[in-house]
Coordinates of C-alpha atoms in Angstrom, one line a residue:
Chain H
M151 CA 14.4 7.9 -32.9
E152 CA 17.4 9.6 -31.4
V153 CA 17.9 13.0 -29.9
K154 CA 21.2 14.6 -30.6
I155 CA 22.4 17.5 -28.6
G156 CA 25.4 19.7 -29.4
I157 CA 26.6 22.5 -27.1
A158 CA 29.5 24.9 -27.7
K159 CA 30.4 27.6 -25.2
T160 CA 33.2 30.0 -24.6
N161 CA 34.0 32.8 -22.1
K162 CA 34.3 36.5 -22.8
Y163 CA 37.9 37.2 -23.8
A164 CA 40.2 37.6 -20.8
V165 CA 37.4 36.9 -18.3
S166 CA 37.8 33.6 -16.4
E167 CA 34.1 33.1 -15.4
C168 CA 31.4 32.5 -17.9
G169 CA 28.1 34.2 -17.2
D170 CA 26.2 31.7 -19.4
S171 CA 25.2 28.3 -18.0
V172 CA 23.8 25.3 -19.7
E173 CA 22.3 22.1 -18.2
I174 CA 20.8 19.0 -19.7
A175 CA 18.0 17.2 -17.8
E176 CA 16.3 13.9 -18.5
R177 CA 12.5 14.1 -18.3
P178 CA 11.1 11.4 -15.9
R179 CA 8.3 10.5 -18.3
G180 CA 10.7 10.3 -21.2
G181 CA 12.7 12.8 -23.2
I182 CA 15.4 15.3 -22.6
S183 CA 15.7 19.1 -22.1
V184 CA 18.5 21.6 -22.6
I185 CA 18.4 24.7 -20.5
L186 CA 20.3 27.9 -21.3
A187 CA 20.6 30.9 -19.0
D188 CA 22.6 34.1 -19.5
G189 CA 23.0 36.0 -16.2
Q190 CA 23.0 39.7 -16.0
G191 CA 26.4 41.3 -16.3
S192 CA 29.6 39.2 -16.6
G193 CA 32.1 37.4 -14.4
R194 CA 31.4 35.6 -11.2
A195 CA 28.1 37.4 -10.3
A196 CA 26.6 36.5 -13.7
K197 CA 27.9 33.0 -13.5
N198 CA 26.3 32.5 -10.1
T199 CA 23.0 33.9 -11.3
S200 CA 22.8 31.7 -14.4
S201 CA 24.0 28.7 -12.5
L202 CA 21.3 29.2 -9.9
V203 CA 18.7 29.5 -12.8
V204 CA 19.7 26.4 -14.8
N205 CA 20.2 24.2 -11.7
K206 CA 16.8 25.1 -10.4
A207 CA 15.2 24.5 -13.8
A208 CA 17.0 21.2 -14.3
S209 CA 16.0 19.8 -10.9
L210 CA 12.4 20.8 -11.4
I211 CA 12.3 19.2 -14.9
A212 CA 13.9 16.0 -13.4
E213 CA 11.2 16.0 -10.8
G214 CA 8.5 16.0 -13.6
A215 CA 7.3 19.6 -13.5
R216 CA 6.0 20.8 -16.9
D217 CA 8.2 23.3 -18.8
G218 CA 5.8 26.3 -18.4
A219 CA 5.6 25.8 -14.6
V220 CA 9.4 25.4 -14.5
A221 CA 10.0 28.8 -16.2
R222 CA 7.5 30.5 -13.9
A223 CA 8.9 28.8 -10.7
V224 CA 12.5 29.7 -11.7
H225 CA 11.5 33.3 -12.3
D226 CA 9.8 33.5 -8.9
Y227 CA 12.8 31.9 -7.3
L228 CA 15.3 34.4 -8.8
Y229 CA 12.9 37.3 -8.1
A230 CA 12.6 36.2 -4.5
M231 CA 16.3 35.4 -3.9
K232 CA 17.6 38.6 -5.6
D233 CA 14.8 40.9 -4.6
G234 CA 13.8 41.6 -8.3
K235 CA 17.2 43.3 -8.9
V236 CA 19.0 40.7 -11.0
S237 CA 17.8 39.5 -14.4
S238 CA 18.7 36.4 -16.4
T239 CA 17.6 35.0 -19.8
L240 CA 16.1 31.5 -19.7
T241 CA 15.6 29.2 -22.7
I242 CA 14.4 25.6 -22.5
L243 CA 14.4 23.2 -25.4
S244 CA 12.6 19.9 -24.8
S245 CA 11.9 16.7 -26.6
D246 CA 9.0 15.3 -24.7
L247 CA 8.4 11.6 -25.5
D248 CA 5.4 11.4 -23.3
T249 CA 3.4 13.9 -25.3
Q250 CA 5.5 13.3 -28.5
T251 CA 6.1 17.0 -28.9
I252 CA 8.9 19.5 -29.1
L253 CA 8.4 22.2 -26.5
F254 CA 10.4 25.3 -26.0
S255 CA 10.2 28.2 -23.6
R256 CA 11.8 31.6 -24.2
N257 CA 12.6 34.4 -21.9
S258 CA 15.5 35.7 -24.0
N259 CA 16.3 38.4 -26.5
C260 CA 17.8 35.7 -28.7
P261 CA 15.6 33.6 -31.0
V262 CA 14.9 29.9 -31.2
L263 CA 15.2 28.6 -34.8
V264 CA 13.3 25.5 -35.8
K265 CA 13.8 23.5 -38.9
S266 CA 11.0 21.1 -39.6
L267 CA 9.6 19.3 -42.7
Y268 CA 7.8 22.6 -43.5
G269 CA 10.9 24.8 -43.6
I270 CA 12.6 27.0 -41.1
E271 CA 10.8 29.2 -38.6
V272 CA 12.3 31.8 -36.4
F273 CA 10.8 32.5 -33.0
D274 CA 11.9 35.9 -31.9
Q275 CA 8.9 37.7 -30.4
E276 CA 9.9 40.2 -27.7
V277 CA 9.7 38.8 -24.2
S278 CA 11.2 39.9 -20.8
P279 CA 14.0 38.1 -19.1
I280 CA 13.2 36.4 -15.8
G281 CA 13.9 37.8 -12.3
V282 CA 13.0 41.5 -12.6
H283 CA 9.2 41.9 -13.1
K284 CA 6.7 40.8 -10.5
R285 CA 4.6 39.0 -13.2
M286 CA 6.4 37.1 -15.9
K287 CA 5.2 34.7 -18.6
P288 CA 7.5 32.6 -20.7
L289 CA 6.8 32.4 -24.5
M290 CA 5.9 28.7 -24.9
H291 CA 5.7 26.8 -28.2
E292 CA 4.8 23.2 -28.8
M293 CA 4.8 21.2 -32.0
P294 CA 4.7 17.6 -33.0
L295 CA 8.0 15.7 -32.5
E296 CA 9.2 14.5 -35.9
V297 CA 12.4 13.0 -37.3
G298 CA 14.3 15.7 -39.2
M299 CA 13.7 18.6 -36.8
I300 CA 16.5 20.8 -35.7
L301 CA 16.3 23.5 -32.9
I302 CA 18.9 26.1 -32.3
S303 CA 19.2 28.8 -29.7
Y304 CA 22.1 30.8 -28.3
S305 CA 23.1 33.6 -26.0
D306 CA 23.6 37.3 -26.5
G307 CA 27.3 37.1 -27.2
I308 CA 26.6 35.2 -30.4
Q309 CA 24.0 37.7 -31.5
A310 CA 26.2 40.7 -30.8
A311 CA 29.4 39.2 -32.2
G312 CA 31.4 41.6 -34.2
R313 CA 29.3 44.6 -33.2
K314 CA 32.2 46.4 -31.4
R315 CA 34.2 45.9 -34.6
G316 CA 31.6 47.4 -36.9
R317 CA 30.6 43.9 -38.2
V318 CA 27.2 42.3 -38.2
F319 CA 26.3 38.8 -37.4
D320 CA 24.7 37.6 -40.7
F321 CA 21.5 35.8 -39.9
N322 CA 21.6 34.2 -43.3
F323 CA 24.6 32.2 -42.2
L324 CA 22.4 30.5 -39.6
L325 CA 19.7 29.8 -42.2
R326 CA 22.2 28.3 -44.7
L327 CA 23.8 26.2 -42.0
L328 CA 20.3 24.9 -41.0
E329 CA 19.4 24.2 -44.6
K330 CA 22.6 22.3 -45.4
N331 CA 22.8 20.2 -42.3
E332 CA 21.0 17.2 -40.8
P333 CA 19.8 16.7 -37.2
R334 CA 22.7 14.3 -36.6
D335 CA 25.1 17.2 -37.2
A336 CA 23.9 19.0 -34.0
V337 CA 27.5 19.2 -32.6
F338 CA 28.9 20.4 -35.9
I339 CA 26.1 23.1 -36.2
A340 CA 26.8 24.3 -32.7
E341 CA 30.6 24.5 -33.2
S342 CA 30.2 26.2 -36.6
I343 CA 28.0 29.0 -35.2
L344 CA 30.4 29.5 -32.3
E345 CA 33.4 29.6 -34.7
Y346 CA 31.6 32.1 -36.9
A347 CA 30.8 34.4 -34.0
L348 CA 34.4 34.1 -32.7
E349 CA 35.7 35.1 -36.2
L350 CA 33.5 38.2 -36.1
D351 CA 35.1 39.1 -32.8
D352 CA 38.7 38.4 -34.1
N353 CA 38.8 35.4 -31.8
R354 CA 38.4 37.6 -28.7
A355 CA 34.8 37.1 -27.7
G356 CA 33.2 40.4 -26.7
D357 CA 30.8 38.6 -24.4
D358 CA 30.1 35.0 -23.1
M359 CA 29.0 32.9 -26.1
T360 CA 26.9 29.7 -25.9
V361 CA 25.1 27.8 -28.7
I362 CA 22.7 24.9 -28.1
V363 CA 21.4 22.7 -30.8
M364 CA 18.9 19.8 -30.6
G365 CA 18.3 17.4 -33.6
I366 CA 15.8 14.6 -34.0
C367 CA 17.1 11.8 -36.2
E368 CA 16.5 8.1 -36.8
A369 CA 18.3 5.9 -34.3
E370 CA 21.9 5.2 -35.2
N371 CA 22.3 2.0 -33.4
H372 CA 19.8 -0.6 -32.3
H373 CA 21.4 -1.2 -28.9
K374 CA 20.0 2.1 -27.6
I375 CA 23.3 3.2 -26.3
R376 CA 23.3 6.7 -24.8
R377 CA 26.5 8.6 -25.2
I378 CA 27.7 11.8 -23.6
S379 CA 31.0 13.5 -24.4
V380 CA 32.3 16.6 -22.6
S381 CA 35.4 18.7 -23.2
F382 CA 35.9 21.1 -20.3
P383 CA 39.0 23.3 -20.7
C384 CA 40.2 24.9 -17.5
Chain P
M10 CA 44.4 21.8 -19.0
E11 CA 41.3 20.1 -20.2
V12 CA 38.9 17.6 -18.6
K13 CA 37.4 15.1 -21.0
I14 CA 34.4 13.1 -19.9
G15 CA 33.0 10.1 -21.7
I16 CA 29.8 8.4 -20.7
A17 CA 28.2 5.3 -22.3
K18 CA 25.0 3.8 -21.0
T19 CA 22.4 1.2 -22.0
N20 CA 19.3 -0.3 -20.6
K21 CA 18.7 -3.9 -19.4
Y22 CA 17.5 -5.8 -22.5
A23 CA 13.8 -5.4 -23.2
V24 CA 13.3 -3.0 -20.3
S25 CA 12.4 0.5 -21.3
E26 CA 13.6 2.3 -18.2
C27 CA 17.2 2.5 -17.1
G28 CA 17.8 2.1 -13.3
D29 CA 21.2 3.9 -13.6
S30 CA 21.4 7.6 -13.7
V31 CA 24.3 9.9 -14.5
E32 CA 24.7 13.7 -14.1
I33 CA 27.4 16.1 -14.8
A34 CA 27.7 19.2 -12.5
E35 CA 30.0 22.2 -12.8
R36 CA 31.7 23.1 -9.5
P37 CA 31.1 26.8 -8.7
R38 CA 34.7 27.3 -7.5
G39 CA 36.0 25.6 -10.7
G40 CA 36.0 22.1 -12.0
I41 CA 33.5 19.5 -12.9
S42 CA 32.0 16.4 -11.4
V43 CA 30.4 13.2 -12.8
I44 CA 27.8 11.5 -10.6
L45 CA 26.7 7.9 -11.1
A46 CA 23.9 6.1 -9.2
D47 CA 22.4 2.7 -9.6
G48 CA 19.0 2.4 -8.0
Q49 CA 17.9 -0.8 -6.3
G50 CA 16.0 -3.2 -8.6
S51 CA 15.2 -2.3 -12.2
G52 CA 12.6 -0.5 -14.3
R53 CA 10.8 2.7 -13.3
A54 CA 11.2 2.4 -9.5
A55 CA 15.0 2.0 -9.9
K56 CA 15.1 4.9 -12.4
N57 CA 13.2 7.2 -10.0
T58 CA 15.5 6.3 -7.1
S59 CA 18.7 6.9 -9.0
S60 CA 17.4 10.0 -10.7
L61 CA 16.5 11.4 -7.2
V62 CA 20.0 10.6 -6.0
V63 CA 22.0 12.1 -8.9
N64 CA 19.8 15.2 -9.1
K65 CA 20.2 15.9 -5.5
A66 CA 23.9 15.4 -5.7
A67 CA 24.3 17.6 -8.8
S68 CA 22.3 20.4 -7.3
L69 CA 24.3 20.3 -4.0
I70 CA 27.6 20.2 -5.9
A71 CA 26.5 23.2 -8.1
E72 CA 25.7 25.0 -4.9
G73 CA 29.3 24.6 -3.7
A74 CA 28.9 21.8 -1.1
R75 CA 32.0 19.6 -0.7
D76 CA 31.8 16.1 -2.1
G77 CA 31.9 14.3 1.3
A78 CA 29.0 16.4 2.5
V79 CA 27.1 15.8 -0.7
A80 CA 27.4 12.0 -0.4
R81 CA 26.3 12.2 3.3
A82 CA 23.4 14.6 2.6
V83 CA 22.1 12.5 -0.4
H84 CA 22.2 9.4 1.8
D85 CA 20.2 11.1 4.5
Y86 CA 17.8 12.4 1.9
L87 CA 17.2 9.0 0.4
Y88 CA 17.0 7.4 3.9
A89 CA 14.4 10.0 5.0
M90 CA 12.3 9.9 1.8
K91 CA 12.2 6.1 1.4
D92 CA 12.2 5.3 5.1
G93 CA 15.5 3.4 4.9
K94 CA 14.0 0.8 2.6
V95 CA 15.5 1.6 -0.8
S96 CA 19.2 1.5 -1.5
S97 CA 21.3 3.1 -4.3
T98 CA 24.9 3.1 -5.2
L99 CA 26.6 6.6 -5.5
T100 CA 29.9 7.3 -7.1
I101 CA 31.2 10.9 -7.6
L102 CA 34.3 11.7 -9.7
S103 CA 35.5 15.3 -9.4
S104 CA 38.2 17.4 -10.9
D105 CA 38.4 20.2 -8.4
L106 CA 40.3 23.2 -9.8
D107 CA 40.1 25.1 -6.6
T108 CA 42.1 22.6 -4.6
Q109 CA 43.9 21.3 -7.7
T110 CA 42.9 17.8 -6.8
I111 CA 41.1 14.7 -8.1
L112 CA 38.5 13.7 -5.6
F113 CA 36.2 10.7 -5.7
S114 CA 33.6 9.3 -3.4
R115 CA 32.4 5.7 -3.5
N116 CA 29.3 4.0 -2.1
S117 CA 29.3 1.2 -4.6
N118 CA 30.3 -2.4 -5.1
C119 CA 32.0 -1.4 -8.3
P120 CA 35.6 0.0 -8.2
V121 CA 37.1 3.3 -9.3
L122 CA 40.2 2.8 -11.4
V123 CA 42.8 5.5 -11.5
K124 CA 45.6 5.8 -14.0
S125 CA 48.3 8.3 -13.0
L126 CA 51.9 8.9 -13.7
Y127 CA 52.7 6.2 -11.1
G128 CA 50.6 3.4 -12.7
I129 CA 47.1 2.1 -12.3
E130 CA 45.4 1.8 -8.9
V131 CA 42.1 0.0 -8.2
F132 CA 39.9 1.3 -5.4
D133 CA 37.5 -1.4 -4.5
Q134 CA 37.3 -1.5 -0.7
E135 CA 34.0 -2.7 0.5
V136 CA 31.5 0.0 1.3
S137 CA 27.7 0.1 1.8
P138 CA 25.3 1.7 -0.7
I139 CA 23.4 4.7 0.4
G140 CA 19.8 4.8 1.7
V141 CA 19.5 1.8 4.0
H142 CA 21.8 2.2 7.0
K143 CA 21.2 4.9 9.6
R144 CA 24.9 5.9 9.6
M145 CA 26.8 5.9 6.4
K146 CA 30.2 7.1 5.3
P147 CA 31.4 7.4 1.8
L148 CA 34.9 6.2 0.9
M149 CA 36.7 9.3 -0.1
H150 CA 40.0 9.6 -1.9
E151 CA 41.9 12.7 -3.0
M152 CA 45.0 13.1 -5.0
P153 CA 46.9 15.8 -6.9
L154 CA 45.3 16.8 -10.2
E155 CA 47.8 16.0 -13.0
V156 CA 47.8 15.9 -16.7
G157 CA 47.7 12.3 -17.8
M158 CA 45.2 11.0 -15.3
I159 CA 42.3 8.8 -16.2
L160 CA 39.5 7.7 -13.9
I161 CA 37.0 5.0 -14.7
S162 CA 34.0 3.7 -12.8
Y163 CA 30.8 1.8 -13.9
S164 CA 27.7 0.2 -12.6
D165 CA 26.9 -3.3 -11.6
G166 CA 25.6 -4.4 -15.1
I167 CA 29.2 -4.0 -16.4
Q168 CA 30.8 -5.9 -13.6
A169 CA 28.3 -8.8 -13.9
A170 CA 28.2 -8.9 -17.7
G171 CA 28.2 -12.5 -19.0
R172 CA 27.7 -14.0 -15.6
K173 CA 24.3 -15.6 -16.6
R174 CA 26.0 -17.0 -19.6
G175 CA 28.9 -18.6 -17.7
R176 CA 31.3 -15.9 -18.8
V177 CA 33.5 -13.7 -16.7
F178 CA 34.2 -10.0 -17.2
D179 CA 38.0 -10.0 -17.6
F180 CA 39.4 -7.3 -15.4
N181 CA 42.6 -7.4 -17.4
F182 CA 40.7 -6.0 -20.4
L183 CA 40.1 -2.8 -18.3
L184 CA 43.8 -2.6 -17.3
R185 CA 45.0 -3.1 -20.9
L186 CA 42.5 -0.5 -22.1
L187 CA 43.8 2.0 -19.5
E188 CA 47.4 1.3 -20.4
K189 CA 46.9 1.7 -24.1
N190 CA 44.8 4.9 -24.1
E191 CA 45.3 8.5 -23.3
P192 CA 43.1 10.9 -21.2
R193 CA 41.7 12.4 -24.4
D194 CA 40.3 9.0 -25.4
A195 CA 37.7 9.2 -22.5
V196 CA 34.8 8.7 -24.9
F197 CA 36.5 5.8 -26.7
I198 CA 37.4 4.1 -23.4
A199 CA 33.8 4.4 -22.1
E200 CA 32.3 3.0 -25.3
S201 CA 34.9 0.2 -25.5
I202 CA 34.0 -1.0 -22.0
L203 CA 30.3 -0.9 -22.7
E204 CA 30.8 -2.8 -26.0
Y205 CA 32.9 -5.5 -24.3
A206 CA 30.2 -5.9 -21.6
L207 CA 27.5 -6.1 -24.2
E208 CA 29.4 -8.8 -26.1
L209 CA 29.7 -10.9 -22.9
D210 CA 25.9 -10.6 -22.7
D211 CA 25.4 -11.5 -26.4
N212 CA 24.2 -8.0 -27.0
R213 CA 21.2 -8.4 -24.6
A214 CA 22.3 -6.6 -21.5
G215 CA 21.5 -8.6 -18.4
D216 CA 21.2 -5.4 -16.3
D217 CA 21.5 -1.6 -16.8
M218 CA 25.0 -0.7 -17.8
T219 CA 26.8 2.6 -17.4
V220 CA 30.5 3.5 -17.8
I221 CA 31.9 6.9 -16.7
V222 CA 35.4 8.0 -17.7
M223 CA 37.2 11.2 -16.8
G224 CA 40.6 12.1 -18.4
I225 CA 42.9 15.1 -17.7
C226 CA 44.8 16.2 -20.7
E227 CA 46.6 19.3 -22.1
A228 CA 44.2 21.8 -23.6
E229 CA 43.4 21.0 -27.2
N230 CA 42.5 24.6 -28.2
H231 CA 43.5 27.9 -26.9
H232 CA 40.0 29.5 -27.3
K233 CA 38.8 27.6 -24.2
I234 CA 35.8 26.3 -26.0
R235 CA 33.6 24.0 -23.9
R236 CA 31.9 21.2 -25.9
I237 CA 29.1 18.9 -25.0
S238 CA 27.7 16.2 -27.2
V239 CA 24.8 13.9 -26.3
S240 CA 23.2 11.0 -28.2
F241 CA 19.9 10.1 -26.6
P242 CA 18.1 7.2 -28.3
C243 CA 14.4 6.9 -27.5

């Protein structure tokens, strides 16, 4: 089995700091997690908030904390540090090899889409962001880990793409993309969604945009070689 | 400008846990760092050690600590936690946009190779690993950040590849690879080195193997899209 992760990310047009942050963390008992946070506002303050959130989450996951506890602890941390005045979204997608499940945790106004052998499900129940309410619960979902699955999530800037120009992000575009593609196309899927959103914004992103995709496929090579590739424009 | 990072990693043959750990951390004042640790021994204990080391380093870097302080603090942490009984290597390669420099920190028996406009330099001065001596200093190097640079480092398993089979890792292979390739080939360079080492070990890695490569090139796209791709066999 092989987990493929694709991430594509861009800043709000003409703003040098990106308020979205993403981290990847290896799970000590096997597996990997992708963490996405969108900090309140934009620019440096938002970047600092979301960076705080994903770093805290990544280090807790790497220490072996379970995802539900991670989301709660990171909320409490942000609430304590910022006195309940700064919010952030938090989405965690995990492939847990120990329990052989896919796990995801949402505190975001953006959905998680899951393609499995039984079709495509959209998880978009309303839930609060972290950091601002005294009591907060993440929306957690767990399902058996199976080859063929694809999970997608993204930040606000994707969902709202085109809105200021009177255009609407066509959700069917996402569904068609999921239907047509395989788990090993995780990178292609992430880039296609970002490109589509940028087009809607005439290539001048109205907000920070991030797409995260996780695909579960058969192992490509028998040497178990792990590969990471990063392009970091600056 | 664009920073390209390529990482390729495999486990010791027939061992399920990898004692090497790698993390990528974004620098809050701009730039990106790659952190490589090789924990003492192999299997789960080594994995836990190196994971502790890279996670601590990544979270300190993300909080804005300077690299020299990070290496020292991570040493002190490991020394305190494991009572000075467990060692780990630690290598940090950083592109620091704030100071416009390339920075790297070595506590490893493996070298850092740097290709710049002035040729190829090999940094392989002897230095202790972290975790076991009361006082420890990282070997730090800093140089101007310039398009065209490539940095390479790797773990012990690469350096020692083939040794048990009476073969020697040909250092000239690395030099030729560096000469022939461009910064944007970071992923290709990392995979080529890992493949070469695996060949020397008859495709049964005698130790955990990790290669990290950082290349500085002209920006490929003007939309400033950040891309991350991960293949995680399990």
